[in-house]
Short mmCIF file of C-alpha atoms and ligand atoms in Angstrom, two decimals:
data_model
loop_
_atom_site.label_atom_id
_atom_site.label_comp_id
_atom_site.label_asym_id
_atom_site.label_seq_id
_atom_site.Cartn_x
_atom_site.Cartn_y
_atom_site.Cartn_z
CA MET A 1 31.22 39.98 84.51
CA SER A 2 31.04 37.98 81.32
CA LEU A 3 33.10 34.98 80.41
CA ILE A 4 35.77 35.29 77.71
CA ILE A 5 34.97 32.70 75.06
CA SER A 6 36.19 31.97 71.55
CA SER A 7 34.75 34.27 68.91
CA ARG A 8 34.06 31.14 66.84
CA LEU A 9 31.24 30.20 69.22
CA ALA A 10 29.03 33.06 68.11
CA ALA A 11 28.95 31.53 64.63
CA ILE A 12 27.77 28.10 65.80
CA PRO A 13 24.09 27.69 64.96
CA TYR A 14 21.75 26.74 67.76
CA TYR A 15 20.35 23.21 67.29
CA GLU A 16 16.62 23.31 67.88
CA PRO A 17 15.38 19.88 69.00
CA GLY A 18 11.81 18.82 68.20
CA LEU A 19 9.05 19.03 70.83
CA THR A 20 8.94 16.12 73.26
CA THR A 21 5.73 14.20 73.82
CA ALA A 22 5.59 15.63 77.36
CA ASP A 23 5.83 19.21 75.95
CA VAL A 24 2.89 18.60 73.63
CA LEU A 25 0.69 16.87 76.24
CA ALA A 26 1.19 19.79 78.65
CA ARG A 27 0.68 22.50 76.05
CA TYR A 28 -2.58 21.10 74.62
CA GLY A 29 -3.92 19.33 77.71
CA LEU A 30 -3.89 15.94 75.97
CA ASP A 31 -3.72 12.46 77.53
CA ALA A 32 -1.86 10.87 74.65
CA ALA A 33 0.03 11.87 71.54
CA ILE A 34 1.95 10.07 68.82
CA LYS A 35 5.45 11.18 67.97
CA LEU A 36 6.40 11.24 64.29
CA ALA A 37 8.88 14.08 64.62
CA SER A 38 12.44 12.79 65.02
CA ASN A 39 12.79 9.95 62.48
CA GLU A 40 13.01 7.45 65.31
CA SER A 41 12.03 3.79 65.07
CA PRO A 42 8.49 3.26 66.39
CA TYR A 43 9.72 -0.02 67.88
CA ALA A 44 11.72 -0.75 71.02
CA PRO A 45 15.14 -2.33 70.48
CA LEU A 46 14.93 -6.10 69.79
CA GLU A 47 14.35 -8.13 72.95
CA GLU A 48 17.81 -9.77 72.71
CA VAL A 49 19.37 -6.31 72.56
CA GLN A 50 17.48 -5.17 75.65
CA GLN A 51 18.71 -8.27 77.45
CA VAL A 52 22.35 -7.55 76.57
CA VAL A 53 21.95 -4.02 77.92
CA ARG A 54 20.46 -5.28 81.20
CA GLN A 55 23.18 -7.90 81.63
CA GLY A 56 25.97 -5.51 80.70
CA SER A 57 25.17 -3.13 83.53
CA ALA A 58 27.02 -5.35 86.04
CA GLY A 59 30.36 -4.63 84.35
CA LEU A 60 30.12 -0.85 84.30
CA ASN A 61 32.80 -0.33 86.95
CA ARG A 62 35.30 -1.02 84.12
CA TYR A 63 36.09 1.31 81.21
CA PRO A 64 34.76 0.27 77.80
CA ASP A 65 37.05 -1.07 75.08
CA GLY A 66 38.10 2.30 73.71
CA ALA A 67 38.84 0.84 70.28
CA ALA A 68 35.41 -0.92 70.19
CA ARG A 69 37.18 -3.95 68.74
CA ALA A 70 34.35 -6.50 68.73
CA LEU A 71 31.89 -4.12 67.09
CA ARG A 72 34.40 -2.88 64.51
CA ARG A 73 35.34 -6.46 63.65
CA GLU A 74 31.67 -7.38 63.15
CA ILE A 75 30.98 -4.32 60.98
CA ALA A 76 34.13 -4.94 58.93
CA ASP A 77 33.19 -8.61 58.34
CA LEU A 78 29.61 -7.73 57.49
CA HIS A 79 30.73 -5.27 54.80
CA GLY A 80 33.80 -7.16 53.57
CA ILE A 81 36.28 -4.45 54.58
CA GLU A 82 39.28 -4.31 56.94
CA PHE A 83 39.12 -3.62 60.66
CA ALA A 84 41.26 -0.50 60.06
CA GLN A 85 38.53 0.85 57.76
CA VAL A 86 35.91 1.21 60.51
CA VAL A 87 35.53 3.83 63.23
CA ILE A 88 32.81 3.92 65.90
CA GLY A 89 31.23 7.13 67.16
CA ASN A 90 28.95 8.27 69.96
CA GLY A 91 26.24 8.51 67.33
CA SER A 92 27.23 9.51 63.81
CA CYS A 93 26.95 13.13 65.00
CA ASP A 94 30.12 12.49 67.00
CA LEU A 95 31.92 11.40 63.83
CA LEU A 96 30.68 14.45 61.90
CA LEU A 97 32.09 16.78 64.56
CA LEU A 98 35.36 14.83 64.63
CA ALA A 99 35.67 15.02 60.84
CA GLY A 100 35.31 18.80 61.12
CA GLN A 101 38.00 18.99 63.82
CA ALA A 102 40.35 16.76 61.87
CA LEU A 103 40.02 18.50 58.51
CA LEU A 104 38.94 22.13 58.83
CA ASP A 105 40.94 25.23 59.74
CA PRO A 106 40.25 28.97 59.58
CA GLY A 107 40.41 30.06 55.94
CA THR A 108 39.15 26.71 54.61
CA THR A 109 35.66 25.81 53.41
CA LEU A 110 33.17 23.03 53.94
CA VAL A 111 30.70 22.44 51.08
CA HIS A 112 27.37 20.96 52.18
CA PRO A 113 23.80 20.61 50.86
CA ALA A 114 20.91 22.74 52.18
CA PRO A 115 18.29 22.22 53.40
CA SER A 116 19.91 19.23 55.04
CA PHE A 117 21.06 18.04 58.44
CA GLY A 118 21.54 21.09 60.70
CA LEU A 119 24.78 19.83 62.19
CA TYR A 120 26.79 20.28 58.98
CA ARG A 121 27.04 24.07 59.35
CA HIS A 122 28.16 23.53 62.91
CA LEU A 123 31.38 21.76 61.89
CA ALA A 124 32.59 24.71 59.91
CA ALA A 125 31.63 27.26 62.55
CA ALA A 126 33.34 25.28 65.31
CA ALA A 127 36.58 25.22 63.30
CA GLY A 128 36.39 28.85 62.22
CA ALA A 129 35.98 27.65 58.63
CA GLU A 130 33.43 28.84 56.09
CA ALA A 131 30.33 26.73 55.35
CA ILE A 132 29.17 26.88 51.75
CA ALA A 133 25.54 25.79 51.54
CA VAL A 134 24.49 24.49 48.13
CA PRO A 135 20.72 24.37 47.43
CA LEU A 136 19.07 21.04 46.65
CA ASP A 137 17.71 20.21 43.19
CA ASP A 138 13.97 20.24 42.44
CA HIS A 139 13.58 16.67 43.71
CA GLY A 140 15.00 17.34 47.17
CA ARG A 141 18.31 15.72 46.30
CA ASN A 142 21.84 17.05 46.76
CA ASP A 143 22.65 19.00 43.57
CA LEU A 144 26.02 17.44 42.79
CA ALA A 145 26.80 19.60 39.75
CA ALA A 146 26.28 22.73 41.85
CA MET A 147 28.26 21.23 44.71
CA ALA A 148 31.17 20.39 42.41
CA ALA A 149 31.10 23.99 41.17
CA ALA A 150 31.30 25.26 44.78
CA ILE A 151 34.58 23.43 45.42
CA ASP A 152 37.77 25.49 45.15
CA GLU A 153 41.35 25.35 46.45
CA ARG A 154 40.18 26.33 49.96
CA THR A 155 37.77 23.38 50.24
CA ARG A 156 38.83 20.74 52.78
CA LEU A 157 35.61 18.73 53.17
CA VAL A 158 32.44 18.04 51.19
CA ILE A 159 29.44 16.49 52.92
CA LEU A 160 26.76 14.66 50.93
CA CYS A 161 23.53 13.38 52.49
CA SER A 162 21.58 10.61 50.74
CA PRO A 163 18.75 9.99 51.41
CA ASN A 164 18.75 13.66 52.36
CA ASN A 165 17.20 14.81 55.63
CA PRO A 166 14.61 16.48 55.60
CA THR A 167 13.54 15.78 52.00
CA GLY A 168 14.22 12.04 51.58
CA GLY A 169 15.76 12.60 48.13
CA TYR A 170 18.16 9.83 47.09
CA LEU A 171 21.21 10.10 44.85
CA ALA A 172 21.41 7.35 42.22
CA ALA A 173 24.80 5.60 42.17
CA PRO A 174 25.91 6.82 38.70
CA VAL A 175 25.36 10.43 39.81
CA VAL A 176 27.52 9.94 42.89
CA GLU A 177 30.20 8.17 40.85
CA ALA A 178 30.31 10.93 38.23
CA PHE A 179 30.73 13.47 41.05
CA LEU A 180 33.57 11.45 42.59
CA ASP A 181 35.26 11.37 39.17
CA THR A 182 35.04 15.19 38.97
CA VAL A 183 36.43 16.20 42.35
CA PRO A 184 40.13 16.10 43.33
CA ALA A 185 41.02 12.53 44.35
CA ASP A 186 42.56 13.76 47.62
CA LEU A 187 39.61 15.94 48.71
CA PRO A 188 37.76 14.31 51.65
CA ILE A 189 34.13 13.50 50.77
CA LEU A 190 31.81 12.37 53.55
CA LEU A 191 28.60 10.65 52.47
CA ASP A 192 26.06 10.61 55.32
CA GLU A 193 23.97 7.45 54.86
CA ALA A 194 21.98 7.69 58.11
CA TYR A 195 18.88 6.41 56.25
CA TYR A 196 20.69 3.77 54.18
CA ASP A 197 18.63 0.90 55.64
CA PHE A 198 15.38 2.31 54.25
CA VAL A 199 16.59 2.70 50.66
CA SER A 200 14.72 0.34 48.32
CA GLU A 201 16.78 1.18 45.22
CA ALA A 202 18.96 -1.70 44.00
CA ASP A 203 22.08 0.48 43.65
CA ARG A 204 22.25 1.54 47.29
CA GLY A 205 25.41 -0.47 48.00
CA ARG A 206 27.50 1.10 45.25
CA PRO A 207 28.98 3.94 47.32
CA LEU A 208 30.52 1.30 49.58
CA SER A 209 32.16 -0.38 46.57
CA GLN A 210 33.47 3.05 45.56
CA ALA A 211 34.93 3.57 49.03
CA ARG A 212 37.01 0.42 48.55
CA HIS A 213 39.20 2.10 45.92
CA ARG A 214 38.67 5.79 46.65
CA PRO A 215 40.67 6.77 49.74
CA ASN A 216 38.87 10.15 49.92
CA LEU A 217 35.37 8.71 50.49
CA LEU A 218 33.98 8.11 54.00
CA LEU A 219 30.50 6.65 54.56
CA LEU A 220 28.60 7.35 57.77
CA ARG A 221 25.91 5.03 59.08
CA THR A 222 24.06 4.83 62.38
CA PHE A 223 22.26 2.53 64.78
CA SER A 224 19.90 5.40 65.62
CA LYS A 225 17.26 4.89 62.95
CA ALA A 226 16.56 1.35 61.68
CA HIS A 227 18.09 -0.36 64.73
CA GLY A 228 16.08 1.83 67.11
CA LEU A 229 19.07 2.64 69.33
CA CYS A 230 19.22 6.44 69.16
CA GLY A 231 18.96 6.63 72.96
CA LEU A 232 22.28 4.75 73.29
CA ARG A 233 24.27 6.76 70.68
CA VAL A 234 26.20 4.56 68.25
CA GLY A 235 27.20 5.36 64.69
CA TYR A 236 30.07 4.28 62.47
CA GLY A 237 32.23 5.40 59.61
CA MET A 238 33.63 3.22 56.82
CA GLY A 239 36.47 4.38 54.61
CA SER A 240 40.18 4.27 53.96
CA PRO A 241 42.62 3.71 56.84
CA GLU A 242 43.76 7.35 56.21
CA TRP A 243 40.25 8.68 56.86
CA ILE A 244 39.82 6.48 59.94
CA ALA A 245 43.23 7.50 61.32
CA ALA A 246 42.40 11.19 60.89
CA ILE A 247 39.23 10.77 62.95
CA ASP A 248 41.04 8.64 65.53
CA ARG A 249 43.52 11.46 66.15
CA VAL A 250 40.77 13.71 67.52
CA ARG A 251 38.50 11.05 69.04
CA GLN A 252 38.38 10.86 72.83
CA PRO A 253 39.72 7.46 73.90
CA PHE A 254 36.43 6.14 75.29
CA ASN A 255 33.88 7.82 73.04
CA THR A 256 31.32 4.99 73.06
CA SER A 257 30.02 3.25 76.15
CA THR A 258 30.21 -0.45 76.97
CA LEU A 259 26.43 -0.79 76.70
CA ALA A 260 26.27 1.05 73.39
CA GLN A 261 28.94 -1.20 71.86
CA ALA A 262 27.32 -4.38 73.18
CA ALA A 263 23.82 -3.38 72.07
CA ALA A 264 24.94 -2.44 68.57
CA LEU A 265 26.84 -5.72 68.22
CA GLU A 266 23.81 -7.73 69.34
CA SER A 267 21.49 -5.80 67.04
CA LEU A 268 23.66 -6.79 64.05
CA ARG A 269 23.14 -10.45 64.94
CA HIS A 270 19.39 -10.46 64.19
CA PRO A 271 19.19 -9.31 60.57
CA VAL A 272 15.95 -11.15 59.84
CA ALA A 273 14.02 -9.57 62.72
CA LEU A 274 15.45 -6.19 61.85
CA ASP A 275 14.64 -6.53 58.18
CA ARG A 276 11.01 -7.32 58.99
CA ARG A 277 10.74 -3.91 60.67
CA ILE A 278 12.54 -2.15 57.84
CA GLN A 279 10.32 -3.74 55.21
CA GLU A 280 7.26 -2.61 57.15
CA THR A 281 8.54 0.97 57.14
CA ILE A 282 9.24 0.77 53.40
CA SER A 283 5.75 -0.53 52.68
CA GLU A 284 4.20 2.08 54.99
CA ARG A 285 6.13 4.74 53.05
CA ALA A 286 4.43 3.59 49.85
CA ARG A 287 1.03 3.38 51.54
CA VAL A 288 1.25 6.86 53.10
CA ALA A 289 2.51 8.31 49.80
CA ALA A 290 -0.44 6.77 47.96
CA ALA A 291 -2.88 8.13 50.56
CA LEU A 292 -1.39 11.64 50.27
CA THR A 293 -1.70 11.45 46.49
CA ALA A 294 -5.33 10.34 46.83
CA MET A 295 -5.96 13.32 49.12
CA GLY A 296 -4.32 15.72 46.66
CA VAL A 297 -1.52 16.60 49.10
CA ARG A 298 1.94 17.28 47.67
CA PHE A 299 5.04 15.59 49.05
CA THR A 300 8.64 14.82 48.07
CA PRO A 301 9.23 11.18 47.06
CA SER A 302 11.33 9.66 49.85
CA GLN A 303 13.80 6.81 50.29
CA ALA A 304 14.00 7.41 54.05
CA ASN A 305 11.78 6.68 57.08
CA PHE A 306 10.05 10.05 56.78
CA ILE A 307 8.17 12.06 54.16
CA LEU A 308 8.34 15.81 53.59
CA VAL A 309 4.73 16.87 53.11
CA ALA A 310 3.61 20.23 51.67
CA PRO A 311 -0.04 20.68 52.69
CA ASP A 312 -0.56 24.07 50.95
CA ALA A 313 -2.50 25.46 53.91
CA ASP A 314 -1.64 27.57 56.96
CA GLY A 315 -1.51 26.39 60.55
CA VAL A 316 -1.43 22.67 59.76
CA HIS A 317 1.52 21.98 62.06
CA GLU A 318 -0.18 23.63 65.02
CA ARG A 319 -3.47 21.86 64.36
CA LEU A 320 -1.78 18.46 64.10
CA LEU A 321 -0.08 19.10 67.45
CA ALA A 322 -3.42 20.03 68.98
CA ALA A 323 -4.80 16.74 67.64
CA GLY A 324 -1.96 14.86 69.35
CA VAL A 325 0.06 14.17 66.20
CA ILE A 326 3.60 15.47 66.65
CA VAL A 327 5.41 16.10 63.36
CA ARG A 328 8.31 18.44 62.62
CA ASP A 329 7.63 21.92 61.28
CA GLY A 330 9.59 22.31 58.05
CA ALA A 331 10.16 25.99 58.83
CA VAL A 332 12.87 25.13 61.38
CA LEU A 333 14.45 22.68 58.91
CA GLY A 334 14.75 25.14 56.04
CA CYS A 335 11.54 24.01 54.32
CA PRO A 336 8.89 26.57 55.24
CA GLY A 337 5.34 25.46 54.46
CA SER A 338 6.28 21.79 54.78
CA LEU A 339 6.06 19.19 57.51
CA ARG A 340 8.54 16.38 58.03
CA VAL A 341 6.53 13.33 59.02
CA SER A 342 8.40 10.30 60.34
CA LEU A 343 6.86 6.95 59.47
CA GLY A 344 5.52 5.15 62.52
CA THR A 345 3.48 1.99 62.99
CA PRO A 346 0.53 1.51 60.59
CA ILE A 347 -1.83 2.72 63.35
CA GLU A 348 0.24 5.85 63.97
CA ASN A 349 0.44 6.61 60.26
CA ASP A 350 -3.34 6.24 60.00
CA ALA A 351 -3.73 8.68 62.90
CA PHE A 352 -1.60 11.21 60.99
CA LEU A 353 -3.50 10.71 57.72
CA GLY A 354 -6.87 10.92 59.50
CA ALA A 355 -5.96 14.12 61.36
CA LEU A 356 -4.56 15.70 58.18
CA ALA A 357 -7.74 14.85 56.25
CA VAL A 358 -9.90 16.51 58.93
CA ILE A 359 -7.68 19.63 59.02
CA LEU A 360 -7.66 19.99 55.22
CA GLY A 361 -11.36 19.11 54.89
CA ARG A 362 -10.64 16.17 52.58
CA SER A 363 -12.15 12.76 52.88
CA ALA A 364 -9.91 10.40 54.84
CA PRO A 365 -8.23 7.72 52.76
CA ALA A 366 -9.86 4.30 52.90
C1 PLP B 1 19.54 11.06 62.33
C2 PLP B 1 20.67 11.50 61.49
C3 PLP B 1 21.98 11.18 61.84
C4 PLP B 1 22.24 10.26 62.97
O1 PLP B 1 22.64 10.84 64.11
P1 PLP B 1 23.15 9.92 65.29
O2 PLP B 1 24.15 10.81 65.95
O3 PLP B 1 23.77 8.69 64.72
O4 PLP B 1 21.97 9.63 66.14
C5 PLP B 1 23.02 11.56 61.01
N1 PLP B 1 22.78 12.23 59.88
C6 PLP B 1 21.53 12.55 59.52
C7 PLP B 1 21.31 13.24 58.23
C8 PLP B 1 20.46 12.22 60.31
O5 PLP B 1 19.22 12.56 59.95
#
């Protein structure tokens, strides 16, 4: 006997997670491997954050603050916006799914970039809406002219991703602003800024200024990448009270845990220590890019904590795995022939560059 389930479920794409380190060690009989596959921080959460998590465990017989008041207050103050303009999610993935529930219905459309984050298609499928995937431009950026052209009277949500995963392409502020001027002022636009912290362009804060006077713009950020807290699941949205209220209507009352809220709050209180890590990743990005150029390997210029590399040779992903270097195969991310390589510590990045040089028969960068 089979279970009767919603016909919408068949349309939901299966999310394929990357290989775990344990998977790779077992498959290739290795003792050690480095993981550069999931855009994680190579560093453990800051010591003060770990301490807060340990101490917080004693209070877990009580429910969390469902409204996450302390964390929302801190985020609002940090960005110079109102408390009512912040919503906290169980990772920003939670907020993406909630935005889909709040805005989409059968017969409506969601316009999103592709290749991009796999979850975007999911929102539409879950709501019985139609996902309209708009190809990236030649620089791995969201093609905003093409996305604007894909919007019609059925469109209820547009998702932008900058820097875009898996390409790292970044949208300059004037391009985003011109797009916002083009689209209907009441059409919800969600800009996923999961990699915001790693952007070294001076105009990276301008979308937030736009959100102050454009009630249709929601920005999504996360503690999963730069803060190194993906295991705890905390993300946040910033936008108009209307946007926040729409998400709050479909949010479960206790969607983030006590420990997640406390850890995120503590992590915000050590900006200098955090920035040291971020600056290292940004300088490693430049160093790895220069090494790839020296080796004659193509890649997409990135403003994120990963680089999409196109080695122009077969079997490179498999051979890197066998060498204990776990990177993500672009084929499952919509970029066949490419590898998405997360930036790790300098030693890890050297291990990747060294293994790639051996596989491609090039001399290793100095
Ligand atoms: C990693 C990532 C997220 C963050 O997901 P969390 O649920 O916050 O861990 C969101 N969007 C994109 C594009 C990402 O790559």
